[in-house]
Amino acid sequence: MGIKILKGFILGLLANATGTFLYVYFFSDKQFEYVVEKGIEQGFMGSLIGLGALLNVLLFFFFLTGRIGKFRKPVQPYEARGVIMATILAAFVVLYFEF
């Protein structure tokens, strides 16, 4: 049980980081490192992390849905709990950067 929650937590962190990277990649013409530096400097890093957390919603429902198209899989509630924990951690990080 603990390993499953840890798996969901790590996947949630990776989804958040991937979402942040994809947002910067598609909606900015600058390099990722430059945007992160300016985000910390100018105070919009929390917003970037918050937008990156949108992928956690998809991951959460992926774990809780038993059917994806014609493919059936078992519901994975412990992994979904780990994703929620990663989302809560992202919320605290956003609070840190915003205030």
mmCIF file with all atom_site columns, C-alpha atoms in Angstrom:
data_model
loop_
_atom_site.group_PDB
_atom_site.id
_atom_site.type_symbol
_atom_site.label_atom_id
_atom_site.label_alt_id
_atom_site.label_comp_id
_atom_site.label_asym_id
_atom_site.label_entity_id
_atom_site.label_seq_id
_atom_site.pdbx_PDB_ins_code
_atom_site.Cartn_x
_atom_site.Cartn_y
_atom_site.Cartn_z
_atom_site.occupancy
_atom_site.B_iso_or_equiv
_atom_site.pdbx_formal_charge
_atom_site.auth_seq_id
_atom_site.auth_comp_id
_atom_site.auth_asym_id
_atom_site.auth_atom_id
_atom_site.pdbx_PDB_model_num
ATOM 1  C CA . MET A 1 1  ? 0.000   0.000  0.000   1.00 0.00 ? 1  MET A CA 1
ATOM 2  C CA . GLY A 1 2  ? 2.739   2.469  0.915   1.00 0.00 ? 2  GLY A CA 1
ATOM 3  C CA . ILE A 1 3  ? 4.676   1.690  -2.259  1.00 0.00 ? 3  ILE A CA 1
ATOM 4  C CA . LYS A 1 4  ? 1.567   2.388  -4.350  1.00 0.00 ? 4  LYS A CA 1
ATOM 5  C CA . ILE A 1 5  ? 1.034   5.767  -2.688  1.00 0.00 ? 5  ILE A CA 1
ATOM 6  C CA . LEU A 1 6  ? 4.718   6.612  -3.212  1.00 0.00 ? 6  LEU A CA 1
ATOM 7  C CA . LYS A 1 7  ? 4.381   5.601  -6.872  1.00 0.00 ? 7  LYS A CA 1
ATOM 8  C CA . GLY A 1 8  ? 1.413   7.965  -7.284  1.00 0.00 ? 8  GLY A CA 1
ATOM 9  C CA . PHE A 1 9  ? 3.250   10.741 -5.437  1.00 0.00 ? 9  PHE A CA 1
ATOM 10 C CA . ILE A 1 10 ? 6.324   10.465 -7.660  1.00 0.00 ? 10 ILE A CA 1
ATOM 11 C CA . LEU A 1 11 ? 4.187   10.289 -10.795 1.00 0.00 ? 11 LEU A CA 1
ATOM 12 C CA . GLY A 1 12 ? 2.281   13.356 -9.585  1.00 0.00 ? 12 GLY A CA 1
ATOM 13 C CA . LEU A 1 13 ? 5.522   15.286 -9.112  1.00 0.00 ? 13 LEU A CA 1
ATOM 14 C CA . LEU A 1 14 ? 6.726   14.209 -12.553 1.00 0.00 ? 14 LEU A CA 1
ATOM 15 C CA . ALA A 1 15 ? 3.401   15.196 -14.129 1.00 0.00 ? 15 ALA A CA 1
ATOM 16 C CA . ASN A 1 16 ? 3.604   18.608 -12.459 1.00 0.00 ? 16 ASN A CA 1
ATOM 17 C CA . ALA A 1 17 ? 7.169   19.163 -13.666 1.00 0.00 ? 17 ALA A CA 1
ATOM 18 C CA . THR A 1 18 ? 6.241   17.965 -17.159 1.00 0.00 ? 18 THR A CA 1
ATOM 19 C CA . GLY A 1 19 ? 3.204   20.252 -17.250 1.00 0.00 ? 19 GLY A CA 1
ATOM 20 C CA . THR A 1 20 ? 5.300   23.233 -16.209 1.00 0.00 ? 20 THR A CA 1
ATOM 21 C CA . PHE A 1 21 ? 7.915   22.432 -18.848 1.00 0.00 ? 21 PHE A CA 1
ATOM 22 C CA . LEU A 1 22 ? 5.304   21.953 -21.582 1.00 0.00 ? 22 LEU A CA 1
ATOM 23 C CA . TYR A 1 23 ? 3.592   25.216 -20.686 1.00 0.00 ? 23 TYR A CA 1
ATOM 24 C CA . VAL A 1 24 ? 6.874   27.125 -20.948 1.00 0.00 ? 24 VAL A CA 1
ATOM 25 C CA . TYR A 1 25 ? 7.848   25.274 -24.134 1.00 0.00 ? 25 TYR A CA 1
ATOM 26 C CA . PHE A 1 26 ? 4.620   25.985 -26.005 1.00 0.00 ? 26 PHE A CA 1
ATOM 27 C CA . PHE A 1 27 ? 3.721   29.436 -24.693 1.00 0.00 ? 27 PHE A CA 1
ATOM 28 C CA . SER A 1 28 ? 7.106   31.123 -24.365 1.00 0.00 ? 28 SER A CA 1
ATOM 29 C CA . ASP A 1 29 ? 9.787   31.889 -26.893 1.00 0.00 ? 29 ASP A CA 1
ATOM 30 C CA . LYS A 1 30 ? 12.522  31.882 -24.221 1.00 0.00 ? 30 LYS A CA 1
ATOM 31 C CA . GLN A 1 31 ? 14.572  29.006 -22.822 1.00 0.00 ? 31 GLN A CA 1
ATOM 32 C CA . PHE A 1 32 ? 13.159  27.081 -19.844 1.00 0.00 ? 32 PHE A CA 1
ATOM 33 C CA . GLU A 1 33 ? 16.016  28.090 -17.519 1.00 0.00 ? 33 GLU A CA 1
ATOM 34 C CA . TYR A 1 34 ? 15.548  31.759 -18.405 1.00 0.00 ? 34 TYR A CA 1
ATOM 35 C CA . VAL A 1 35 ? 11.809  31.613 -17.694 1.00 0.00 ? 35 VAL A CA 1
ATOM 36 C CA . VAL A 1 36 ? 12.391  29.906 -14.329 1.00 0.00 ? 36 VAL A CA 1
ATOM 37 C CA . GLU A 1 37 ? 15.000  32.522 -13.338 1.00 0.00 ? 37 GLU A CA 1
ATOM 38 C CA . LYS A 1 38 ? 12.672  35.361 -14.317 1.00 0.00 ? 38 LYS A CA 1
ATOM 39 C CA . GLY A 1 39 ? 9.758   33.610 -12.635 1.00 0.00 ? 39 GLY A CA 1
ATOM 40 C CA . ILE A 1 40 ? 11.575  33.543 -9.322  1.00 0.00 ? 40 ILE A CA 1
ATOM 41 C CA . GLU A 1 41 ? 12.899  37.056 -9.830  1.00 0.00 ? 41 GLU A CA 1
ATOM 42 C CA . GLN A 1 42 ? 9.599   38.648 -10.878 1.00 0.00 ? 42 GLN A CA 1
ATOM 43 C CA . GLY A 1 43 ? 7.291   36.522 -8.731  1.00 0.00 ? 43 GLY A CA 1
ATOM 44 C CA . PHE A 1 44 ? 5.310   34.439 -11.214 1.00 0.00 ? 44 PHE A CA 1
ATOM 45 C CA . MET A 1 45 ? 6.929   31.089 -10.473 1.00 0.00 ? 45 MET A CA 1
ATOM 46 C CA . GLY A 1 46 ? 3.942   30.023 -8.382  1.00 0.00 ? 46 GLY A CA 1
ATOM 47 C CA . SER A 1 47 ? 1.672   30.574 -11.355 1.00 0.00 ? 47 SER A CA 1
ATOM 48 C CA . LEU A 1 48 ? 3.880   28.392 -13.547 1.00 0.00 ? 48 LEU A CA 1
ATOM 49 C CA . ILE A 1 49 ? 3.785   25.581 -11.002 1.00 0.00 ? 49 ILE A CA 1
ATOM 50 C CA . GLY A 1 50 ? 0.020   25.949 -10.652 1.00 0.00 ? 50 GLY A CA 1
ATOM 51 C CA . LEU A 1 51 ? -0.466  25.660 -14.408 1.00 0.00 ? 51 LEU A CA 1
ATOM 52 C CA . GLY A 1 52 ? 1.805   22.636 -14.469 1.00 0.00 ? 52 GLY A CA 1
ATOM 53 C CA . ALA A 1 53 ? -0.404  20.943 -11.886 1.00 0.00 ? 53 ALA A CA 1
ATOM 54 C CA . LEU A 1 54 ? -3.204  20.654 -14.437 1.00 0.00 ? 54 LEU A CA 1
ATOM 55 C CA . LEU A 1 55 ? -1.667  17.405 -15.663 1.00 0.00 ? 55 LEU A CA 1
ATOM 56 C CA . ASN A 1 56 ? -2.231  15.993 -12.165 1.00 0.00 ? 56 ASN A CA 1
ATOM 57 C CA . VAL A 1 57 ? -5.972  16.132 -12.825 1.00 0.00 ? 57 VAL A CA 1
ATOM 58 C CA . LEU A 1 58 ? -5.568  13.893 -15.862 1.00 0.00 ? 58 LEU A CA 1
ATOM 59 C CA . LEU A 1 59 ? -3.316  11.517 -13.941 1.00 0.00 ? 59 LEU A CA 1
ATOM 60 C CA . PHE A 1 60 ? -5.735  11.410 -11.005 1.00 0.00 ? 60 PHE A CA 1
ATOM 61 C CA . PHE A 1 61 ? -8.681  10.449 -13.216 1.00 0.00 ? 61 PHE A CA 1
ATOM 62 C CA . PHE A 1 62 ? -6.516  7.961  -15.100 1.00 0.00 ? 62 PHE A CA 1
ATOM 63 C CA . PHE A 1 63 ? -5.939  6.105  -11.834 1.00 0.00 ? 63 PHE A CA 1
ATOM 64 C CA . LEU A 1 64 ? -9.602  6.251  -10.794 1.00 0.00 ? 64 LEU A CA 1
ATOM 65 C CA . THR A 1 65 ? -11.159 5.293  -14.126 1.00 0.00 ? 65 THR A CA 1
ATOM 66 C CA . GLY A 1 66 ? -11.641 1.613  -14.726 1.00 0.00 ? 66 GLY A CA 1
ATOM 67 C CA . ARG A 1 67 ? -12.130 1.930  -18.447 1.00 0.00 ? 67 ARG A CA 1
ATOM 68 C CA . ILE A 1 68 ? -10.224 3.900  -21.068 1.00 0.00 ? 68 ILE A CA 1
ATOM 69 C CA . GLY A 1 69 ? -11.823 3.410  -24.472 1.00 0.00 ? 69 GLY A CA 1
ATOM 70 C CA . LYS A 1 70 ? -11.977 -0.345 -25.037 1.00 0.00 ? 70 LYS A CA 1
ATOM 71 C CA . PHE A 1 71 ? -9.108  -0.958 -22.622 1.00 0.00 ? 71 PHE A CA 1
ATOM 72 C CA . ARG A 1 72 ? -10.150 -2.029 -19.114 1.00 0.00 ? 72 ARG A CA 1
ATOM 73 C CA . LYS A 1 73 ? -7.824  -1.703 -16.162 1.00 0.00 ? 73 LYS A CA 1
ATOM 74 C CA . PRO A 1 74 ? -8.237  -2.067 -12.418 1.00 0.00 ? 74 PRO A CA 1
ATOM 75 C CA . VAL A 1 75 ? -9.012  1.059  -10.418 1.00 0.00 ? 75 VAL A CA 1
ATOM 76 C CA . GLN A 1 76 ? -5.925  2.226  -8.516  1.00 0.00 ? 76 GLN A CA 1
ATOM 77 C CA . PRO A 1 77 ? -7.100  4.302  -5.528  1.00 0.00 ? 77 PRO A CA 1
ATOM 78 C CA . TYR A 1 78 ? -3.768  4.299  -3.682  1.00 0.00 ? 78 TYR A CA 1
ATOM 79 C CA . GLU A 1 79 ? -1.911  5.753  -6.647  1.00 0.00 ? 79 GLU A CA 1
ATOM 80 C CA . ALA A 1 80 ? -4.654  8.385  -6.905  1.00 0.00 ? 80 ALA A CA 1
ATOM 81 C CA . ARG A 1 81 ? -4.025  9.267  -3.243  1.00 0.00 ? 81 ARG A CA 1
ATOM 82 C CA . GLY A 1 82 ? -0.361  9.778  -4.034  1.00 0.00 ? 82 GLY A CA 1
ATOM 83 C CA . VAL A 1 83 ? -1.271  12.122 -6.885  1.00 0.00 ? 83 VAL A CA 1
ATOM 84 C CA . ILE A 1 84 ? -3.485  14.110 -4.504  1.00 0.00 ? 84 ILE A CA 1
ATOM 85 C CA . MET A 1 85 ? -0.578  14.353 -2.060  1.00 0.00 ? 85 MET A CA 1
ATOM 86 C CA . ALA A 1 86 ? 1.684   15.674 -4.841  1.00 0.00 ? 86 ALA A CA 1
ATOM 87 C CA . THR A 1 87 ? -0.988  18.208 -5.796  1.00 0.00 ? 87 THR A CA 1
ATOM 88 C CA . ILE A 1 88 ? -1.252  19.377 -2.181  1.00 0.00 ? 88 ILE A CA 1
ATOM 89 C CA . LEU A 1 89 ? 2.540   19.747 -2.070  1.00 0.00 ? 89 LEU A CA 1
ATOM 90 C CA . ALA A 1 90 ? 2.362   21.798 -5.292  1.00 0.00 ? 90 ALA A CA 1
ATOM 91 C CA . ALA A 1 91 ? -0.304  23.988 -3.671  1.00 0.00 ? 91 ALA A CA 1
ATOM 92 C CA . PHE A 1 92 ? 2.009   24.678 -0.723  1.00 0.00 ? 92 PHE A CA 1
ATOM 93 C CA . VAL A 1 93 ? 4.862   25.510 -3.101  1.00 0.00 ? 93 VAL A CA 1
ATOM 94 C CA . VAL A 1 94 ? 2.562   27.908 -4.983  1.00 0.00 ? 94 VAL A CA 1
ATOM 95 C CA . LEU A 1 95 ? 1.634   29.541 -1.671  1.00 0.00 ? 95 LEU A CA 1
ATOM 96 C CA . TYR A 1 96 ? 5.320   29.905 -0.823  1.00 0.00 ? 96 TYR A CA 1
ATOM 97 C CA . PHE A 1 97 ? 6.143   31.595 -4.109  1.00 0.00 ? 97 PHE A CA 1
ATOM 98 C CA . GLU A 1 98 ? 3.049   33.811 -4.141  1.00 0.00 ? 98 GLU A CA 1
ATOM 99 C CA . PHE A 1 99 ? 3.339   35.124 -0.573  1.00 0.00 ? 99 PHE A CA 1
#
